[in-house]
């Protein structure tokens, strides 16, 4: 399975979720690779650091290949590189905050995704940085419906621990925090 995470908006959580999902799948025994197509190379750097500290064995790859799952982390641009990544994918996840202003820009990214999505591949929005207990958190589906985006039922909450997990690794997370990400991974696998 090849999973691209994208959004033309920077700071949406593409890199954080790429790494968290990669660690979650590694934890359940999958072999995982990450292709970092953002010149900022944050994923690449984080993985090198995690691996050097014995906290993961995720492979940094240049092309999809022999792994159970390959994630493609992308730059905040709707460009040829993203088009190529989408066309190689079986899943394209639009990572977005649930803020209506961000969702309009996500809608534009979604239109781009649909232009290049291969037949049989799936796409959906993953709401990230959702404030726990907030009104928006109870209305994610309605919110997505307003702007005609289909969203994953599982989302990821705004947590400082997720910021540090890319440095401290999967085991630094509490089990409730790990389960939240595992549920997202499971849903992506079965969408
Ligand atoms: N669920 C979350 N909870 C708290 N902080 C988050 C969450 N997701 C992302 N962040 C933070 O938001 C910032 C942008 O995230 P990042 O993954 O780099 O976005 P992108 O790759 O889309 O530009 C980073 O500082 C990251 O730690
Ligand atoms: Mg990034």
Coordinates of N, CA and C and ligand atoms in Angstrom, one line a residue:
X1 N 0.8 -1.2 0.0 CA 0.0 0.0 0.0 C 0.9 1.3 0.0
X2 N 0.5 2.2 -0.9 CA 1.3 3.4 -0.9 C 0.3 4.6 -0.6
X3 N 0.7 5.3 0.5 CA -0.2 6.3 1.1 C 0.5 7.7 1.0
X4 N -0.1 8.6 0.2 CA 0.4 10.0 0.1 C -0.4 10.9 1.1
X5 N 0.4 11.7 1.9 CA -0.3 12.7 2.7 C 0.0 14.0 2.1
X6 N -1.0 14.8 1.9 CA -0.8 16.1 1.3 C -1.8 17.2 1.7
X7 N -1.5 18.4 1.4 CA -2.3 19.5 1.5 C -1.4 20.7 1.1
X8 N -2.0 21.6 0.3 CA -1.2 22.8 -0.2 C -0.9 23.7 1.0
X9 N -1.6 23.5 2.1 CA -1.3 24.3 3.3 C -0.1 23.8 4.1
X10 N 0.8 24.6 4.4 CA 1.9 24.2 5.3 C 1.4 24.1 6.7
X11 N 2.0 23.3 7.6 CA 1.6 23.3 9.0 C 0.3 22.5 9.3
X12 N -0.2 21.8 8.3 CA -1.5 21.0 8.5 C -1.2 19.8 9.3
X13 N 0.0 19.3 9.3 CA 0.3 18.1 10.1 C 0.7 16.9 9.2
X14 N 1.0 17.1 7.9 CA 1.4 16.1 7.0 C 2.6 15.3 7.5
X15 N 3.6 16.0 7.9 CA 4.9 15.3 8.4 C 4.6 14.6 9.7
X16 N 4.0 15.3 10.6 CA 3.7 14.6 12.0 C 2.9 13.4 11.8
X17 N 1.8 13.4 11.0 CA 1.0 12.2 10.8 C 1.7 11.2 10.0
X18 N 2.5 11.5 9.0 CA 3.3 10.5 8.3 C 4.1 9.7 9.3
X19 N 4.8 10.4 10.2 CA 5.7 9.7 11.1 C 4.9 8.9 12.1
X20 N 3.8 9.5 12.7 CA 3.0 8.8 13.7 C 2.4 7.5 13.0
X21 N 1.8 7.7 11.8 CA 1.2 6.5 11.2 C 2.3 5.4 10.8
X22 N 3.4 5.9 10.4 CA 4.5 4.9 10.1 C 4.9 4.2 11.4
X23 N 5.0 4.9 12.5 CA 5.4 4.2 13.8 C 4.3 3.3 14.2
X24 N 3.0 3.7 14.0 CA 1.9 2.8 14.4 C 1.9 1.5 13.7
X25 N 2.1 1.6 12.4 CA 2.1 0.4 11.5 C 3.3 -0.5 11.8
X26 N 4.4 0.1 12.1 CA 5.6 -0.6 12.5 C 5.3 -1.4 13.8
X27 N 4.6 -0.7 14.7 CA 4.3 -1.3 16.0 C 3.4 -2.6 15.8
X28 N 2.6 -2.6 14.8 CA 1.8 -3.8 14.6 C 2.5 -4.8 13.6
X29 N 3.8 -4.6 13.4 CA 4.5 -5.6 12.7 C 4.7 -5.4 11.2
X30 N 4.3 -4.3 10.7 CA 4.4 -4.0 9.2 C 5.8 -3.5 8.9
X31 N 6.3 -3.8 7.7 CA 7.5 -3.1 7.3 C 7.1 -1.8 6.6
X32 N 7.8 -0.7 7.0 CA 7.3 0.6 6.6 C 8.5 1.4 6.0
X33 N 8.2 2.1 4.9 CA 9.1 3.1 4.3 C 8.5 4.4 4.2
X34 N 9.3 5.5 4.2 CA 8.8 6.8 4.0 C 9.6 7.5 2.9
X35 N 8.9 8.0 1.9 CA 9.5 8.8 0.9 C 9.3 10.3 1.2
X36 N 10.3 11.0 1.4 CA 10.2 12.4 1.8 C 10.3 13.3 0.6
X37 N 9.2 13.8 0.1 CA 9.3 14.7 -1.1 C 9.2 16.2 -0.8
X38 N 9.4 16.5 0.4 CA 9.4 17.9 0.8 C 10.9 18.3 0.9
X39 N 11.3 19.3 0.2 CA 12.7 19.7 0.3 C 13.1 20.1 1.7
X40 N 12.2 20.4 2.6 CA 12.5 20.7 4.0 C 13.1 19.5 4.7
X41 N 12.7 18.3 4.2 CA 13.3 17.0 4.6 C 13.1 16.8 6.1
X42 N 12.0 17.2 6.7 CA 11.8 17.0 8.1 C 11.6 15.5 8.4
X43 N 10.8 14.8 7.6 CA 10.6 13.4 7.8 C 11.9 12.6 7.8
X44 N 12.7 12.9 6.8 CA 13.9 12.2 6.6 C 14.8 12.4 7.9
X45 N 14.9 13.6 8.3 CA 15.7 14.0 9.5 C 15.2 13.3 10.7
X46 N 13.9 13.3 10.9 CA 13.3 12.7 12.1 C 13.5 11.2 12.1
X47 N 13.4 10.5 11.0 CA 13.6 9.1 10.9 C 15.0 8.7 11.2
X48 N 15.9 9.5 10.6 CA 17.4 9.2 10.8 C 17.6 9.3 12.3
X49 N 17.1 10.2 13.0 CA 17.2 10.4 14.4 C 16.6 9.3 15.2
X50 N 15.4 8.9 14.9 CA 14.7 7.8 15.6 C 15.5 6.5 15.4
X51 N 15.9 6.2 14.2 CA 16.6 5.0 13.9 C 18.0 5.0 14.6
X52 N 18.6 6.1 14.6 CA 19.9 6.2 15.3 C 19.8 5.9 16.8
X53 N 18.6 6.3 17.4 CA 18.4 6.0 18.8 C 17.7 4.7 19.1
X54 N 17.6 3.9 18.1 CA 16.9 2.6 18.3 C 15.4 2.7 18.5
X55 N 14.8 3.8 18.1 CA 13.4 4.0 18.3 C 12.5 3.6 17.2
X56 N 13.1 3.3 16.0 CA 12.3 2.8 14.9 C 13.2 2.2 13.9
X57 N 12.6 1.5 12.9 CA 13.4 0.9 11.8 C 12.8 1.2 10.5
X58 N 12.1 2.4 10.5 CA 11.5 2.9 9.3 C 12.6 3.2 8.2
X59 N 12.3 2.7 7.0 CA 13.3 3.0 6.0 C 13.0 4.3 5.2
X60 N 14.0 5.1 5.0 CA 13.8 6.3 4.1 C 14.1 5.8 2.7
X61 N 13.1 5.9 1.9 CA 13.2 5.4 0.5 C 13.1 6.5 -0.5
X62 N 13.5 6.2 -1.7 CA 13.3 7.2 -2.8 C 12.2 6.8 -3.8
X63 N 11.9 5.5 -3.8 CA 10.8 5.1 -4.7 C 10.0 4.0 -3.9
X64 N 8.8 3.8 -4.2 CA 8.0 2.8 -3.5 C 8.6 1.4 -3.9
X65 N 8.6 0.5 -3.0 CA 9.2 -0.8 -3.3 C 8.7 -2.0 -2.5
X66 N 9.6 -2.5 -1.8 CA 9.3 -3.8 -1.2 C 8.6 -3.8 0.2
X67 N 8.2 -2.7 0.7 CA 7.7 -2.7 2.0 C 6.1 -2.9 2.0
X68 N 5.6 -3.3 3.2 CA 4.2 -3.5 3.3 C 3.5 -2.2 3.0
X69 N 4.0 -1.1 3.6 CA 3.4 0.2 3.5 C 4.5 1.2 3.2
X70 N 4.2 2.1 2.2 CA 5.1 3.2 1.9 C 4.3 4.5 2.0
X71 N 4.8 5.4 2.9 CA 4.2 6.7 3.0 C 5.0 7.7 2.1
X72 N 4.2 8.6 1.5 CA 4.9 9.7 0.8 C 4.5 11.0 1.5
X73 N 5.5 11.7 2.1 CA 5.3 13.0 2.7 C 5.6 14.0 1.7
X74 N 4.7 15.0 1.6 CA 4.8 16.0 0.5 C 5.0 17.4 0.9
X75 N 5.4 18.2 0.0 CA 5.6 19.7 0.2 C 4.2 20.4 0.1
X76 N 4.1 21.5 0.7 CA 2.8 22.3 0.7 C 2.6 23.0 -0.6
X77 N 2.5 22.2 -1.7 CA 2.3 22.8 -3.0 C 1.5 21.8 -3.9
X78 N 0.7 22.4 -4.8 CA 0.1 21.6 -5.8 C 0.9 21.6 -7.1
X79 N 1.9 20.7 -7.2 CA 2.8 20.8 -8.3 C 3.0 19.4 -8.9
X80 N 4.0 19.4 -9.8 CA 4.2 18.1 -10.6 C 4.6 17.0 -9.7
X81 N 5.4 17.3 -8.7 CA 5.9 16.3 -7.8 C 4.7 15.6 -7.0
X82 N 3.8 16.5 -6.6 CA 2.6 16.0 -5.9 C 1.8 15.1 -6.9
X83 N 1.6 15.6 -8.1 CA 0.8 14.9 -9.1 C 1.4 13.5 -9.3
X84 N 2.7 13.4 -9.4 CA 3.4 12.1 -9.5 C 3.1 11.2 -8.3
X85 N 3.2 11.8 -7.1 CA 3.0 11.0 -5.9 C 1.6 10.5 -5.8
X86 N 0.6 11.3 -6.2 CA -0.8 10.9 -6.2 C -0.9 9.7 -7.2
X87 N -0.3 9.9 -8.3 CA -0.5 8.8 -9.4 C 0.1 7.5 -9.0
X88 N 1.0 7.5 -8.0 CA 1.6 6.3 -7.6 C 0.9 5.6 -6.4
X89 N -0.1 6.3 -5.9 CA -0.7 5.9 -4.6 C -2.0 5.1 -4.7
X90 N -2.2 4.3 -3.6 CA -3.5 3.6 -3.4 C -4.4 4.4 -2.5
X91 N -3.8 5.3 -1.7 CA -4.5 6.1 -0.7 C -3.9 7.5 -0.7
X92 N -4.8 8.5 -0.8 CA -4.3 9.9 -0.7 C -5.0 10.6 0.4
X93 N -4.3 11.0 1.5 CA -4.9 11.5 2.7 C -4.6 13.0 2.7
X94 N -5.7 13.8 2.7 CA -5.6 15.2 2.8 C -5.6 15.6 4.3
X95 N -4.5 16.0 4.9 CA -4.4 16.3 6.3 C -4.8 17.7 6.4
X96 N -5.8 18.0 7.3 CA -6.3 19.4 7.5 C -6.8 19.6 8.9
X97 N -6.6 20.8 9.3 CA -7.3 21.3 10.6 C -8.8 21.4 10.2
X98 N -9.6 21.3 11.3 CA -11.0 21.4 11.0 C -11.5 22.9 10.9
X99 N -10.6 23.8 10.8 CA -11.0 25.2 10.7 C -11.6 25.4 9.3
X100 N -12.8 26.0 9.2 CA -13.4 26.3 7.9 C -12.5 27.0 6.9
X101 N -11.7 27.9 7.4 CA -10.8 28.6 6.5 C -9.8 27.7 5.9
X102 N -9.3 26.7 6.7 CA -8.3 25.8 6.2 C -9.0 24.8 5.2
X103 N -10.3 24.5 5.5 CA -11.0 23.5 4.7 C -11.2 24.0 3.3
X104 N -11.4 25.3 3.1 CA -11.5 25.8 1.7 C -10.2 25.5 1.0
X105 N -9.1 25.7 1.6 CA -7.9 25.4 0.9 C -7.7 23.9 0.7
X106 N -8.2 23.2 1.6 CA -8.2 21.7 1.5 C -9.0 21.2 0.3
X107 N -10.1 22.0 0.1 CA -11.0 21.6 -1.0 C -10.3 21.8 -2.4
X108 N -9.5 22.8 -2.5 CA -8.7 23.1 -3.7 C -7.7 21.9 -3.8
X109 N -7.1 21.5 -2.7 CA -6.1 20.4 -2.8 C -6.8 19.1 -3.2
X110 N -8.1 18.9 -2.7 CA -8.9 17.8 -3.1 C -9.1 17.7 -4.6
X111 N -9.5 18.9 -5.2 CA -9.7 18.9 -6.6 C -8.5 18.5 -7.4
X112 N -7.3 18.9 -6.9 CA -6.1 18.5 -7.5 C -5.9 17.0 -7.4
X113 N -6.1 16.5 -6.2 CA -5.9 15.1 -6.0 C -6.8 14.3 -6.9
X114 N -8.0 14.7 -7.1 CA -9.0 13.9 -7.9 C -8.6 13.9 -9.4
X115 N -7.8 14.9 -9.8 CA -7.3 14.9 -11.2 C -6.3 13.8 -11.5
X116 N -5.5 13.4 -10.4 CA -4.4 12.5 -10.6 C -4.6 11.1 -9.9
X117 N -5.7 11.0 -9.2 CA -5.9 9.8 -8.4 C -6.2 8.6 -9.3
X118 N -5.4 7.5 -9.2 CA -5.6 6.3 -10.1 C -6.9 5.7 -9.8
X119 N -7.4 5.0 -10.8 CA -8.7 4.2 -10.6 C -8.5 3.2 -9.5
X120 N -9.5 3.2 -8.6 CA -9.4 2.2 -7.5 C -8.7 2.7 -6.3
X121 N -8.0 3.8 -6.4 CA -7.4 4.5 -5.2 C -8.4 5.3 -4.5
X122 N -8.2 5.5 -3.2 CA -9.1 6.2 -2.4 C -8.5 7.5 -1.8
X123 N -9.4 8.5 -1.6 CA -8.9 9.7 -0.9 C -9.9 10.2 0.1
X124 N -9.4 10.8 1.2 CA -10.3 11.4 2.2 C -9.5 12.4 3.0
X125 N -10.2 13.2 3.8 CA -9.6 14.2 4.7 C -9.4 13.5 6.0
X126 N -8.2 13.8 6.6 CA -7.9 13.4 8.0 C -7.9 14.7 8.8
X127 N -8.8 14.8 9.7 CA -8.8 16.0 10.5 C -7.7 15.9 11.6
X128 N -6.9 16.9 11.7 CA -5.8 16.8 12.6 C -5.8 18.1 13.5
X129 N -5.2 17.9 14.7 CA -5.1 19.0 15.6 C -6.5 19.4 16.1
X130 N -7.4 18.4 16.2 CA -8.7 18.7 16.7 C -8.7 18.9 18.2
X131 N -9.3 19.9 18.6 CA -9.3 20.2 20.1 C -10.4 19.3 20.7
X132 N -9.9 18.5 21.7 CA -10.7 17.5 22.3 C -11.9 18.2 23.0
X133 N -13.0 17.6 22.8 CA -14.2 18.2 23.5 C -14.8 19.4 22.9
X134 N -14.2 19.9 21.8 CA -14.7 21.2 21.2 C -15.9 20.9 20.4
X135 N -16.7 21.9 20.2 CA -17.9 21.8 19.4 C -17.6 21.2 18.0
X136 N -16.6 21.7 17.4 CA -16.2 21.3 16.0 C -15.9 19.8 16.1
X137 N -15.3 19.3 17.2 CA -14.9 17.9 17.2 C -16.1 17.0 17.2
X138 N -17.2 17.5 17.6 CA -18.4 16.6 17.5 C -19.2 16.7 16.2
X139 N -18.7 17.7 15.3 CA -19.4 18.0 14.1 C -18.6 17.8 12.9
X140 N -17.5 17.0 13.0 CA -16.6 16.9 11.9 C -17.2 16.5 10.5
X141 N -18.1 15.5 10.7 CA -18.8 15.0 9.4 C -19.6 16.1 8.8
X142 N -20.4 16.8 9.6 CA -21.2 17.9 9.1 C -20.3 18.9 8.4
X143 N -19.3 19.3 9.1 CA -18.3 20.3 8.6 C -17.8 19.8 7.2
X144 N -17.4 18.6 7.1 CA -16.8 18.1 5.9 C -17.9 18.1 4.8
X145 N -19.2 17.8 5.2 CA -20.3 17.8 4.3 C -20.5 19.1 3.6
X146 N -20.4 20.2 4.4 CA -20.6 21.6 3.9 C -19.7 21.9 2.7
X147 N -18.5 21.4 2.7 CA -17.6 21.7 1.6 C -17.3 20.5 0.8
X148 N -18.2 19.5 0.9 CA -18.2 18.3 0.0 C -16.9 17.6 0.0
X149 N -16.4 17.3 1.2 CA -15.2 16.5 1.4 C -15.6 15.3 2.2
X150 N -15.1 14.1 1.8 CA -15.4 13.0 2.7 C -14.2 12.8 3.7
X151 N -14.6 12.6 4.9 CA -13.6 12.6 6.0 C -13.5 11.3 6.7
X152 N -12.3 11.0 7.2 CA -12.2 9.8 8.0 C -13.0 10.0 9.3
X153 N -13.5 8.9 9.8 CA -14.3 9.0 11.1 C -13.3 9.3 12.2
X154 N -12.2 8.6 12.1 CA -11.2 8.8 13.2 C -10.3 10.1 12.9
X155 N -10.0 10.8 13.9 CA -9.2 12.0 13.7 C -8.0 12.0 14.6
X156 N -7.2 13.0 14.5 CA -6.1 13.1 15.5 C -6.2 14.4 16.3
X157 N -6.1 14.2 17.6 CA -6.4 15.3 18.5 C -5.1 16.2 18.6
X158 N -5.3 17.5 19.0 CA -4.2 18.3 19.2 C -3.5 17.9 20.5
X159 N -2.3 17.4 20.4 CA -1.6 17.0 21.6 C -0.1 17.3 21.5
X160 N 0.4 17.9 22.6 CA 1.8 18.2 22.6 C 2.7 16.9 22.5
X161 N 2.1 15.8 23.0 CA 2.9 14.6 22.9 C 3.1 14.1 21.5
X162 N 2.2 14.5 20.6 CA 2.4 14.1 19.1 C 3.6 15.0 18.6
X163 N 3.8 16.2 19.1 CA 4.9 16.9 18.6 C 6.2 16.3 19.0
X164 N 6.2 15.8 20.2 CA 7.5 15.2 20.7 C 7.7 13.8 20.2
X165 N 6.6 13.1 19.8 CA 6.8 11.7 19.4 C 7.7 11.5 18.2
X166 N 7.9 12.6 17.4 CA 8.8 12.4 16.2 C 10.2 12.5 16.7
X167 N 10.4 12.8 17.9 CA 11.8 12.9 18.5 C 11.9 11.7 19.5
X168 N 10.9 11.5 20.3 CA 11.0 10.5 21.4 C 10.5 9.1 21.0
X169 N 9.8 9.0 19.9 CA 9.4 7.7 19.4 C 8.0 7.3 20.0
X170 N 7.6 6.2 19.4 CA 6.2 5.6 19.7 C 6.0 5.3 21.1
X171 N 7.0 4.7 21.8 CA 6.8 4.2 23.1 C 6.6 5.4 24.2
X172 N 7.0 6.6 23.7 CA 6.8 7.7 24.6 C 5.4 8.2 24.7
X173 N 4.5 7.6 23.8 CA 3.1 8.0 23.9 C 2.4 7.1 24.8
X174 N 1.3 7.7 25.4 CA 0.4 6.9 26.3 C -0.4 6.0 25.4
X175 N -1.0 4.9 26.0 CA -1.7 4.0 25.1 C -2.9 4.6 24.5
X176 N -3.6 5.5 25.1 CA -4.8 6.2 24.5 C -4.3 7.0 23.3
X177 N -3.1 7.6 23.4 CA -2.6 8.4 22.3 C -2.2 7.5 21.1
X178 N -1.6 6.3 21.4 CA -1.2 5.4 20.4 C -2.5 4.8 19.7
X179 N -3.5 4.5 20.5 CA -4.7 3.9 19.9 C -5.4 4.9 18.9
X180 N -5.3 6.1 19.3 CA -6.0 7.1 18.4 C -5.3 7.1 17.0
X181 N -4.0 7.0 17.0 CA -3.3 6.9 15.7 C -3.5 5.6 15.0
X182 N -3.5 4.5 15.8 CA -3.7 3.2 15.2 C -5.1 3.1 14.6
X183 N -6.1 3.7 15.2 CA -7.4 3.7 14.6 C -7.5 4.4 13.3
X184 N -6.7 5.5 13.2 CA -6.6 6.2 11.9 C -6.0 5.3 10.9
X185 N -4.9 4.7 11.3 CA -4.1 3.8 10.3 C -5.1 2.6 9.8
X186 N -5.8 2.1 10.8 CA -6.7 1.0 10.4 C -7.8 1.4 9.4
X187 N -8.3 2.6 9.7 CA -9.4 3.2 8.8 C -8.8 3.4 7.4
X188 N -7.6 4.0 7.4 CA -7.0 4.2 6.0 C -6.8 2.9 5.3
X189 N -6.4 1.9 6.0 CA -6.2 0.5 5.4 C -7.4 -0.1 4.9
X190 N -8.6 0.3 5.4 CA -9.8 -0.4 5.1 C -10.8 0.5 4.3
X191 N -10.4 1.7 4.0 CA -11.3 2.6 3.3 C -11.6 2.3 1.9
Ligands
LIG1 N1 -2.0 16.7 16.3 C1 -1.2 17.7 16.6 N2 -1.1 18.2 17.9 C2 -0.2 19.1 18.2 N3 0.6 19.7 17.3 C3 0.6 19.2 16.1 C4 -0.3 18.2 15.7 N4 0.0 18.0 14.3 C5 1.0 18.8 14.0 N5 1.4 19.6 15.0 C6 2.4 20.6 15.0 O1 2.1 21.6 14.0 C7 3.3 22.0 13.3 C8 3.2 21.7 11.8 O2 3.1 20.2 11.6 P1 3.8 19.5 10.4 O3 3.5 18.1 10.6 O4 5.2 19.9 10.3 O5 2.9 20.1 9.2 P2 3.2 20.0 7.6 O6 4.1 18.8 7.4 O7 1.8 19.8 7.0 O8 3.8 21.3 7.2 C9 4.5 21.3 14.0 O9 5.0 22.1 14.9 C10 3.8 20.0 14.6 O10 4.5 19.6 15.7
LIG2 MG1 5.9 18.7 6.4

